[in-house]
Amino acid sequence: MIDVVIAGAGPNGLMLACELALAGIRPLVLERLTEPSTEQRANGMVGQVVRVLDRRGLYERLTSPGATPEPVPHFVFGAFPLELSDLPDNPLYALPVPQRRIEQMLAERAAELGVEIRRDHEVIGLTQDEKSVTVELRGREPIEAAFLVGADGGHSVVRKLGPAGGHSVVRKLTGIGFPGVTADDSVSRMGQVSVDPGMVGADGGLAVPDFGVVPAFRHLRTERGLVAWAPFPDRDPLLSTVEWDQPAEGEASLDELRASASRVLGVTDVPLAPPTGPGPHVMRRLFGGNTRIAERYRAGRVLLLGDAAHVHSAIGGPGLNMGIQDAVNLGWKLAAELCGHAPEGLLDSYEAERAPVARRVAMHTQAQSLLIRPGGEVTALRELFGELLAQPTTRQHLADLMSGADITYDMGPVTGPLVGRWAPDLPGLREATRTGRPLLLDPTGTLDTGPWAPYVDTMTVPELDTALLLRPDCYIAWQGTTDDGLRDALGRWIRAV
């Protein structure tokens, strides 16, 4: 019997496979597509996920050897420029890499760790009992596993079926509800284009005749809609628009995108030409949007991950930030369950910790979606919100919110100013956390982990004035200057056998 079957070979499913493999579990990844998708979807990663990948040694694979993440000095929130350079603690990191490259890198890493990926394997049914789950496949023999994880929530073929949302086959098969709201009055258009080089300024902004400059990598809201211009250095630039109450039919086209951009900017024409670089090229149209969160993340031996558990607006780029951190949270807990090292309730803490994060992301993406709508009432709201953004405390709050740096998990009776938060950067920590094991940072080198010693790595860090116990996902489970409480904290997360 297989330990874990993961349905879906997108970034979230592949990251979970890597995390399980680090813990000694050999999962099987099933993907219904015969080949990796060439469709351009996410254009990169924003938030804590960038540092999470760095802690696993994966950031360099997407950038260059020796590279380390740096926070971005500027970002956007609800089509407002978000100035971050003056913040005392800027937590917002970004990595502009196409999703297909992220998937390729994670697939390569999974293969290095011995993970098997079977393509052209479509899940069509499942049954489970107290000991296993049987996964039924189209045209293939069923597979029995101890656990099944549905990471199948991001397939674009199903995503285009309409505004009702809820496209995870695994979630539907388990009967888990997917409550939320649907907004069906907007039309989003996106396409790769080319423009006259003279229209692009030194800062990347697009100079549109009779309008002015559309800034690069920012949302620009007008009284008629939203437009965004993204001049990526290594591929054709991307132009996108959002309008409300503008019907459309037929195949998405460059002419349609050009007309939409002209309406939003209030000009006669935006001179766009077809892309000139190698394809495949993006040209798509989406109607409406959904904000939905699964009623539960677990049904017996079936768990949900990423978009299978939550969907929301893509504004601000929170999708991979949340989904990959779901995977890092679930991976070590599921591995502990399989290896017999999980204390009672550990696996259920996955939902307890991650569902509130999904609700916060739903909250801020819905808020941003309201701030970009046209209309005089929204303009008045934006005027007030703009005044609030002049305050550094407001911008710090938004940066923490969007990055996920404000997440604090409940560590039970353990307390301390750092307990429950993600471990700060320290010398040697990037290398020490690549194993995905619990880690004790000990300033003195004298703390005793007792029977938990085989399960915990220890690193002496003289720079610290307090010892820190890090869970495999780098969240701090305990802090102190003596052994007092350390073993109780270890016992909460690891069952020593």
Coordinates of C-alpha atoms in Angstrom, one line a residue:
M1 CA 0.0 0.0 0.0
I2 CA 1.2 3.5 -0.9
D3 CA 1.7 5.9 2.0
V4 CA 0.2 9.0 0.3
V5 CA -1.4 9.7 -3.1
I6 CA -1.3 13.3 -4.1
A7 CA -3.9 14.2 -6.8
G8 CA -2.4 17.1 -8.7
A9 CA 1.1 18.0 -9.9
G10 CA 0.8 21.7 -9.6
P11 CA 3.1 23.7 -7.4
N12 CA 1.2 22.9 -4.2
G13 CA 1.1 19.1 -4.8
L14 CA 4.7 19.0 -5.8
M15 CA 5.8 21.0 -2.8
L16 CA 3.9 18.6 -0.5
A17 CA 5.6 15.7 -2.3
C18 CA 9.0 17.2 -1.6
E19 CA 8.2 17.9 2.1
L20 CA 7.0 14.3 2.6
A21 CA 10.1 12.9 0.8
L22 CA 12.3 15.0 3.1
A23 CA 10.6 13.2 6.1
G24 CA 11.3 9.8 4.6
I25 CA 7.8 9.2 3.0
R26 CA 7.6 8.3 -0.7
P27 CA 4.4 9.8 -2.0
L28 CA 2.8 9.1 -5.4
V29 CA 1.7 12.1 -7.4
L30 CA -1.1 11.6 -9.9
E31 CA -1.8 14.2 -12.6
R32 CA -4.6 14.0 -15.2
L33 CA -2.7 16.0 -17.8
T34 CA -0.4 14.0 -20.1
E35 CA 2.2 16.9 -20.2
P36 CA 3.0 19.9 -18.0
S37 CA 0.7 22.8 -18.9
T38 CA 2.2 25.5 -21.0
E39 CA -0.6 28.0 -20.1
Q40 CA 0.8 31.0 -18.3
R41 CA -1.0 31.4 -15.1
A42 CA 0.7 32.9 -12.0
N43 CA 3.5 35.3 -12.9
G44 CA 5.5 34.8 -9.7
M45 CA 5.3 34.5 -6.0
V46 CA 4.6 37.2 -3.4
G47 CA 5.0 37.0 0.4
Q48 CA 6.4 34.7 2.9
V49 CA 6.5 31.8 0.4
V50 CA 9.7 33.3 -1.1
R51 CA 11.5 32.9 2.2
V52 CA 10.0 29.5 2.7
L53 CA 11.5 28.3 -0.6
D54 CA 14.8 29.8 0.5
R55 CA 14.8 27.8 3.7
R56 CA 14.5 24.7 1.6
G57 CA 17.3 25.6 -0.7
L58 CA 14.9 26.2 -3.6
Y59 CA 15.1 29.9 -4.1
E60 CA 18.6 29.7 -5.8
R61 CA 17.2 27.2 -8.3
L62 CA 14.8 29.8 -9.5
T63 CA 17.3 32.7 -9.5
S64 CA 21.1 32.1 -9.4
P65 CA 23.6 30.3 -7.2
G66 CA 24.2 32.2 -3.9
A67 CA 21.2 34.5 -4.4
T68 CA 19.2 35.4 -1.3
P69 CA 15.7 37.0 -1.2
E70 CA 15.4 40.8 -0.7
P71 CA 12.2 42.6 0.2
V72 CA 10.6 44.7 -2.5
P73 CA 10.6 48.5 -1.9
H74 CA 7.2 49.0 -3.6
F75 CA 4.0 47.0 -4.1
V76 CA 0.3 47.6 -4.6
F77 CA -2.9 47.2 -2.6
G78 CA -6.3 47.7 -4.2
A79 CA -4.7 49.7 -7.0
F80 CA -2.9 52.0 -4.6
P81 CA 0.9 52.2 -4.7
L82 CA 2.2 50.7 -1.4
E83 CA 5.5 52.4 -0.4
L84 CA 7.6 49.9 1.7
S85 CA 11.1 51.3 1.5
D86 CA 10.7 53.4 4.7
L87 CA 9.3 50.6 6.9
P88 CA 11.5 49.5 9.7
D89 CA 10.7 45.8 9.0
N90 CA 9.6 45.2 5.4
P91 CA 8.3 41.6 5.2
L92 CA 7.1 41.7 1.6
Y93 CA 9.2 39.6 -0.8
A94 CA 8.5 38.8 -4.4
L95 CA 9.9 36.5 -7.1
P96 CA 8.7 37.2 -10.7
V97 CA 9.0 33.7 -12.1
P98 CA 6.3 32.1 -14.4
Q99 CA 4.3 29.3 -12.7
R100 CA 5.4 26.8 -15.3
R101 CA 9.0 27.3 -14.3
I102 CA 8.1 26.9 -10.6
E103 CA 6.4 23.6 -11.5
Q104 CA 9.4 22.5 -13.5
M105 CA 11.8 23.2 -10.6
L106 CA 9.6 21.5 -8.1
A107 CA 9.2 18.5 -10.3
E108 CA 13.0 18.2 -10.7
R109 CA 13.4 18.5 -6.9
A110 CA 10.8 15.9 -6.3
A111 CA 12.5 13.5 -8.8
E112 CA 15.8 14.0 -6.9
L113 CA 14.0 13.0 -3.7
G114 CA 12.7 9.8 -5.3
V115 CA 9.1 10.9 -5.8
E116 CA 7.1 9.2 -8.6
I117 CA 4.8 11.4 -10.8
R118 CA 2.3 9.5 -13.0
R119 CA 0.7 11.6 -15.7
D120 CA -2.4 10.8 -17.6
H121 CA -3.9 9.5 -14.3
E122 CA -7.3 11.0 -13.7
V123 CA -9.1 10.5 -10.4
I124 CA -12.7 9.7 -10.8
G125 CA -13.7 8.1 -7.5
L126 CA -12.6 7.1 -4.0
T127 CA -13.7 4.9 -1.1
Q128 CA -12.2 4.8 2.3
D129 CA -12.3 3.0 5.6
E130 CA -10.4 3.4 8.9
K131 CA -7.1 2.1 7.5
S132 CA -6.9 3.2 3.8
V133 CA -8.4 5.0 0.9
T134 CA -8.8 3.5 -2.5
V135 CA -8.4 5.9 -5.4
E136 CA -10.3 5.0 -8.6
L137 CA -8.8 6.1 -11.9
R138 CA -10.2 6.5 -15.4
G139 CA -9.2 3.5 -17.5
R140 CA -6.7 2.2 -14.9
E141 CA -6.5 -0.1 -11.9
P142 CA -7.4 1.5 -8.5
I143 CA -4.6 2.5 -6.1
E144 CA -4.8 1.9 -2.4
A145 CA -3.1 4.4 -0.1
A146 CA -3.0 5.3 3.6
F147 CA -3.9 8.9 2.8
L148 CA -5.1 10.9 -0.3
V149 CA -4.4 14.6 -0.6
G150 CA -6.5 16.6 -3.1
A151 CA -4.2 19.2 -4.6
D152 CA -6.2 19.3 -7.8
G153 CA -7.9 22.6 -7.5
G154 CA -6.1 24.7 -10.1
H155 CA -6.9 23.0 -13.5
S156 CA -7.7 25.7 -16.0
V157 CA -10.0 23.4 -18.1
V158 CA -12.4 23.3 -15.2
R159 CA -11.7 26.8 -14.0
K160 CA -13.4 28.1 -17.1
L161 CA -16.7 26.3 -16.5
G162 CA -18.2 29.3 -14.8
P163 CA -18.5 31.4 -11.7
A164 CA -19.8 28.7 -9.4
G165 CA -16.3 27.7 -8.5
G166 CA -15.3 24.5 -6.8
H167 CA -13.3 22.5 -9.3
S168 CA -11.5 20.0 -7.0
V169 CA -12.6 16.5 -8.0
V170 CA -11.2 15.1 -4.7
R171 CA -13.2 17.6 -2.6
K172 CA -16.4 16.9 -4.5
L173 CA -15.9 13.2 -4.1
T174 CA -15.6 13.6 -0.3
G175 CA -18.7 15.7 -0.1
I176 CA -17.0 18.6 1.6
G177 CA -19.0 21.8 1.2
F178 CA -17.4 24.9 -0.5
P179 CA -19.4 27.9 0.8
G180 CA -18.6 31.4 -0.2
V181 CA -19.6 34.2 -2.5
T182 CA -19.6 34.6 -6.3
A183 CA -19.2 38.0 -8.1
D184 CA -20.4 37.6 -11.7
D185 CA -20.5 41.1 -13.0
S186 CA -16.9 41.6 -14.0
V187 CA -14.9 40.6 -17.0
S188 CA -11.1 40.2 -16.8
R189 CA -9.0 40.2 -19.9
M190 CA -5.4 39.4 -20.2
G191 CA -3.0 39.0 -23.1
Q192 CA 0.6 39.2 -24.1
V193 CA 1.3 42.0 -26.6
S194 CA 4.0 44.1 -28.2
V195 CA 4.1 47.9 -28.5
D196 CA 6.3 50.5 -30.2
P197 CA 9.5 50.7 -28.1
G198 CA 9.1 54.4 -28.0
M199 CA 6.0 54.0 -25.8
V200 CA 8.0 52.4 -23.0
G201 CA 9.8 54.7 -20.7
A202 CA 13.0 54.1 -18.7
D203 CA 11.0 53.0 -15.7
G204 CA 9.0 50.5 -17.8
G205 CA 5.8 52.6 -17.8
L206 CA 3.6 52.6 -20.9
A207 CA 2.9 56.0 -22.5
V208 CA -0.6 55.9 -24.0
P209 CA -1.5 58.7 -26.4
D210 CA -4.1 61.1 -25.1
F211 CA -3.9 59.5 -21.6
G212 CA -0.5 59.5 -20.1
V213 CA 1.6 56.8 -18.5
V214 CA 0.3 53.5 -17.3
P215 CA 2.9 52.6 -14.6
A216 CA 4.7 49.2 -14.8
F217 CA 3.7 46.4 -12.5
R218 CA 0.9 48.3 -10.8
H219 CA -2.9 48.3 -11.0
L220 CA -4.3 51.6 -12.4
R221 CA -7.9 52.2 -11.5
T222 CA -10.1 54.7 -13.5
E223 CA -13.8 55.5 -13.2
R224 CA -14.3 52.9 -16.0
G225 CA -12.3 49.9 -14.8
L226 CA -8.8 48.6 -14.1
V227 CA -5.7 48.2 -16.3
A228 CA -2.3 46.7 -15.5
W229 CA 0.9 46.7 -17.6
A230 CA 3.7 44.2 -16.9
P231 CA 6.8 44.5 -19.1
F232 CA 8.6 41.4 -18.1
P233 CA 12.3 41.4 -19.1
D234 CA 12.4 37.8 -20.4
R235 CA 9.1 37.5 -22.3
D236 CA 6.5 39.5 -24.1
P237 CA 4.8 42.1 -21.9
L238 CA 1.4 41.4 -20.4
L239 CA -1.6 43.8 -20.5
S240 CA -4.7 43.1 -18.4
T241 CA -8.0 44.9 -17.8
V242 CA -11.0 44.5 -15.6
E243 CA -14.4 46.0 -16.5
W244 CA -17.9 45.7 -15.0
D245 CA -21.1 45.1 -16.9
Q246 CA -19.4 44.7 -20.2
P247 CA -20.7 41.5 -21.9
A248 CA -18.4 39.5 -24.2
E249 CA -18.7 36.3 -26.2
G250 CA -16.6 34.2 -28.6
E251 CA -12.9 33.6 -28.4
A252 CA -10.7 36.2 -26.6
S253 CA -8.7 38.3 -29.0
L254 CA -6.2 41.1 -29.2
D255 CA -8.8 43.4 -30.7
E256 CA -11.1 42.8 -27.7
L257 CA -8.2 43.5 -25.3
R258 CA -7.3 46.6 -27.2
A259 CA -10.9 47.9 -27.1
S260 CA -11.2 47.1 -23.4
A261 CA -8.0 49.0 -22.6
S262 CA -9.2 52.0 -24.6
R263 CA -12.5 52.1 -22.7
V264 CA -10.8 51.8 -19.3
L265 CA -8.4 54.6 -20.2
G266 CA -11.0 56.7 -22.0
V267 CA -9.0 57.0 -25.2
T268 CA -9.7 56.3 -28.8
D269 CA -7.1 53.6 -29.2
V270 CA -4.3 51.9 -27.3
P271 CA -1.8 50.8 -30.0
L272 CA -1.2 47.1 -29.2
A273 CA 0.3 44.6 -31.6
P274 CA 0.6 40.8 -31.4
P275 CA 3.4 39.4 -29.3
T276 CA 6.7 38.7 -31.1
G277 CA 8.5 36.4 -28.7
P278 CA 8.3 32.6 -28.6
G279 CA 5.0 31.1 -27.5
P280 CA 2.7 29.8 -26.2
H281 CA 1.2 33.2 -25.7
V282 CA -1.5 34.3 -23.2
M283 CA -4.8 35.5 -24.4
R284 CA -7.8 34.8 -22.2
R285 CA -11.0 36.2 -20.7
L286 CA -12.5 35.3 -17.4
F287 CA -16.0 36.1 -16.0
G288 CA -16.6 37.0 -12.4
G289 CA -14.7 35.4 -9.5
N290 CA -15.2 33.4 -6.4
T291 CA -14.2 33.6 -2.7
R292 CA -14.8 30.2 -1.2
I293 CA -13.3 28.1 1.7
A294 CA -13.9 24.4 2.3
E295 CA -16.1 23.6 5.3
R296 CA -13.3 21.3 6.4
Y297 CA -9.8 20.4 5.2
R298 CA -10.1 16.7 6.2
A299 CA -12.6 13.9 5.7
G300 CA -11.1 10.8 7.3
R301 CA -8.1 9.8 5.3
V302 CA -8.6 12.5 2.6
L303 CA -7.1 16.0 3.0
L304 CA -7.4 19.1 0.9
L305 CA -4.5 21.4 -0.1
G306 CA -4.2 24.8 -1.8
D307 CA -6.9 25.7 -4.3
A308 CA -8.9 22.6 -3.5
A309 CA -9.4 24.1 0.0
H310 CA -9.8 27.8 -0.9
V311 CA -10.3 30.0 -3.9
H312 CA -10.1 33.8 -4.0
S313 CA -9.3 36.8 -6.2
A314 CA -5.7 36.7 -7.6
I315 CA -5.3 40.4 -6.7
G316 CA -2.0 40.9 -4.9
G317 CA -0.8 37.5 -5.9
P318 CA -1.7 35.5 -2.7
G319 CA -2.4 32.1 -4.3
L320 CA 1.0 30.4 -4.2
N321 CA 1.9 32.2 -1.0
M322 CA -0.9 30.4 0.8
G323 CA -0.9 27.1 -1.1
I324 CA 2.8 26.3 -0.8
Q325 CA 2.7 27.2 2.9
D326 CA -0.3 24.9 3.2
A327 CA 2.0 22.2 1.8
V328 CA 4.8 23.0 4.2
N329 CA 2.4 22.9 7.2
L330 CA 0.8 19.6 6.2
G331 CA 3.9 17.8 5.0
W332 CA 5.7 17.2 8.3
K333 CA 2.4 16.5 10.2
L334 CA 1.3 13.9 7.7
A335 CA 4.7 12.3 7.7
A336 CA 4.7 12.1 11.5
E337 CA 1.3 10.4 11.4
L338 CA 2.6 7.8 9.0
C339 CA 5.8 7.2 10.9
G340 CA 4.0 6.9 14.3
H341 CA 5.6 10.1 15.7
A342 CA 2.4 12.2 15.7
P343 CA 0.9 13.1 19.1
E344 CA -2.9 13.0 19.2
G345 CA -4.5 15.7 17.2
L346 CA -1.4 16.8 15.3
L347 CA -2.9 16.1 11.8
D348 CA -6.0 18.0 12.7
S349 CA -3.9 21.0 13.6
Y350 CA -3.3 21.5 9.9
E351 CA -6.9 22.8 9.4
A352 CA -6.8 24.6 12.7
E353 CA -3.8 26.6 11.7
R354 CA -4.3 27.1 7.9
A355 CA -8.1 27.7 7.6
P356 CA -7.8 31.0 9.6
V357 CA -5.1 32.1 7.1
A358 CA -7.4 31.4 4.2
R359 CA -10.1 33.5 5.8
R360 CA -7.7 36.4 6.2
V361 CA -6.6 36.2 2.6
A362 CA -10.3 36.0 1.5
M363 CA -10.9 39.2 3.6
H364 CA -8.1 41.3 2.1
T365 CA -8.7 40.2 -1.5
Q366 CA -12.4 41.0 -1.2
A367 CA -11.5 44.4 0.2
Q368 CA -9.1 45.0 -2.6
S369 CA -11.7 43.9 -5.2
L370 CA -14.1 46.5 -3.8
L371 CA -11.5 49.3 -3.9
I372 CA -10.8 48.8 -7.6
R373 CA -14.5 49.0 -8.7
P374 CA -15.7 52.1 -10.6
G375 CA -18.2 54.6 -9.1
G376 CA -18.3 57.8 -7.1
E377 CA -18.8 56.0 -3.8
V378 CA -15.7 53.9 -4.4
T379 CA -13.8 57.1 -5.3
A380 CA -14.7 58.6 -2.0
L381 CA -13.6 55.5 -0.1
R382 CA -10.3 55.6 -2.0
E383 CA -9.7 59.2 -1.1
L384 CA -10.1 58.3 2.6
F385 CA -8.0 55.1 2.2
G386 CA -5.3 57.1 0.5
E387 CA -5.0 59.4 3.6
L388 CA -4.6 56.3 5.8
L389 CA -1.8 55.0 3.5
A390 CA 0.2 58.1 4.4
Q391 CA 0.7 56.5 7.8
P392 CA 3.7 54.1 8.1
T393 CA 1.7 52.0 10.6
T394 CA -1.0 51.4 8.0
R395 CA 1.5 50.4 5.4
Q396 CA 3.3 48.1 7.8
H397 CA 0.0 46.4 8.7
L398 CA -0.9 45.8 5.0
A399 CA 2.6 44.5 4.3
D400 CA 2.4 42.1 7.1
L401 CA -1.1 41.0 6.1
M402 CA -0.3 40.5 2.4
S403 CA 3.0 38.7 3.0
G404 CA 1.6 36.4 5.7
A405 CA 4.2 37.7 8.2
D406 CA 1.5 38.4 10.7
I407 CA 0.6 34.7 11.1
T408 CA 0.9 33.5 14.7
Y409 CA 0.0 29.9 15.5
D410 CA -1.4 28.8 18.8
M411 CA 1.4 26.8 20.6
G412 CA -0.8 25.9 23.6
P413 CA 0.5 26.7 27.0
V414 CA 3.9 27.8 25.6
T415 CA 4.3 31.6 25.6
G416 CA 6.9 34.1 24.7
P417 CA 7.2 37.1 22.4
L418 CA 8.4 34.9 19.5
V419 CA 6.4 31.8 20.2
G420 CA 4.0 31.0 17.3
R421 CA 5.8 33.2 14.8
W422 CA 8.0 32.4 11.9
A423 CA 11.7 32.2 12.8
P424 CA 13.7 35.3 11.9
D425 CA 16.7 35.1 9.7
L426 CA 19.9 34.1 11.5
P427 CA 23.4 33.1 10.4
G428 CA 23.3 29.5 9.2
L429 CA 19.6 29.1 9.4
R430 CA 19.1 28.8 5.6
E431 CA 21.3 25.8 5.5
A432 CA 20.1 24.2 8.7
T433 CA 16.4 24.2 7.7
R434 CA 16.9 22.5 4.4
T435 CA 16.4 19.0 5.9
G436 CA 12.8 19.8 7.0
R437 CA 13.4 18.5 10.5
P438 CA 12.7 20.2 13.9
L439 CA 15.6 22.4 14.9
L440 CA 16.7 23.7 18.3
L441 CA 18.7 26.9 18.2
D442 CA 20.7 26.8 21.4
P443 CA 22.9 29.8 22.4
T444 CA 24.9 27.7 24.9
G445 CA 25.0 24.3 23.3
T446 CA 24.0 22.7 26.6
L447 CA 20.2 22.2 26.3
D448 CA 19.1 18.6 26.6
T449 CA 16.3 17.3 24.4
G450 CA 16.3 13.9 26.1
P451 CA 14.4 11.1 24.3
W452 CA 13.6 13.6 21.5
A453 CA 17.2 13.9 20.5
P454 CA 16.9 11.5 17.5
Y455 CA 14.1 13.6 16.0
V456 CA 15.6 17.1 16.5
D457 CA 18.6 18.8 15.0
T458 CA 20.5 21.2 17.2
M459 CA 22.5 24.2 16.1
T460 CA 24.5 26.5 18.5
V461 CA 23.8 30.1 17.8
P462 CA 25.8 32.4 20.2
E463 CA 24.2 35.5 18.7
L464 CA 20.8 34.6 20.3
D465 CA 19.9 35.7 23.8
T466 CA 17.2 33.0 24.0
A467 CA 16.9 29.4 22.8
L468 CA 14.3 28.7 20.1
L469 CA 12.7 25.4 19.1
L470 CA 11.6 25.5 15.4
R471 CA 9.0 23.2 14.0
P472 CA 9.8 21.8 10.5
D473 CA 7.8 24.6 8.9
C474 CA 10.1 27.1 10.8
Y475 CA 7.5 28.3 13.2
I476 CA 8.7 28.8 16.8
A477 CA 7.3 26.3 19.2
W478 CA 9.2 27.3 22.3
Q479 CA 11.7 29.8 23.6
G480 CA 13.6 30.0 26.8
T481 CA 17.1 30.2 28.5
T482 CA 17.0 26.9 30.3
D483 CA 15.6 23.4 29.8
D484 CA 12.4 24.4 31.6
G485 CA 9.4 23.7 29.4
L486 CA 11.5 22.4 26.4
R487 CA 10.5 18.8 26.7
D488 CA 6.8 19.6 27.2
A489 CA 7.0 21.6 24.0
L490 CA 8.7 18.8 22.2
G491 CA 6.0 16.4 23.4
R492 CA 3.3 18.6 22.0
W493 CA 4.6 18.2 18.5
I494 CA 6.6 14.9 18.5
R495 CA 5.8 11.6 20.0
A496 CA 9.1 10.0 20.9
V497 CA 9.0 6.2 20.3

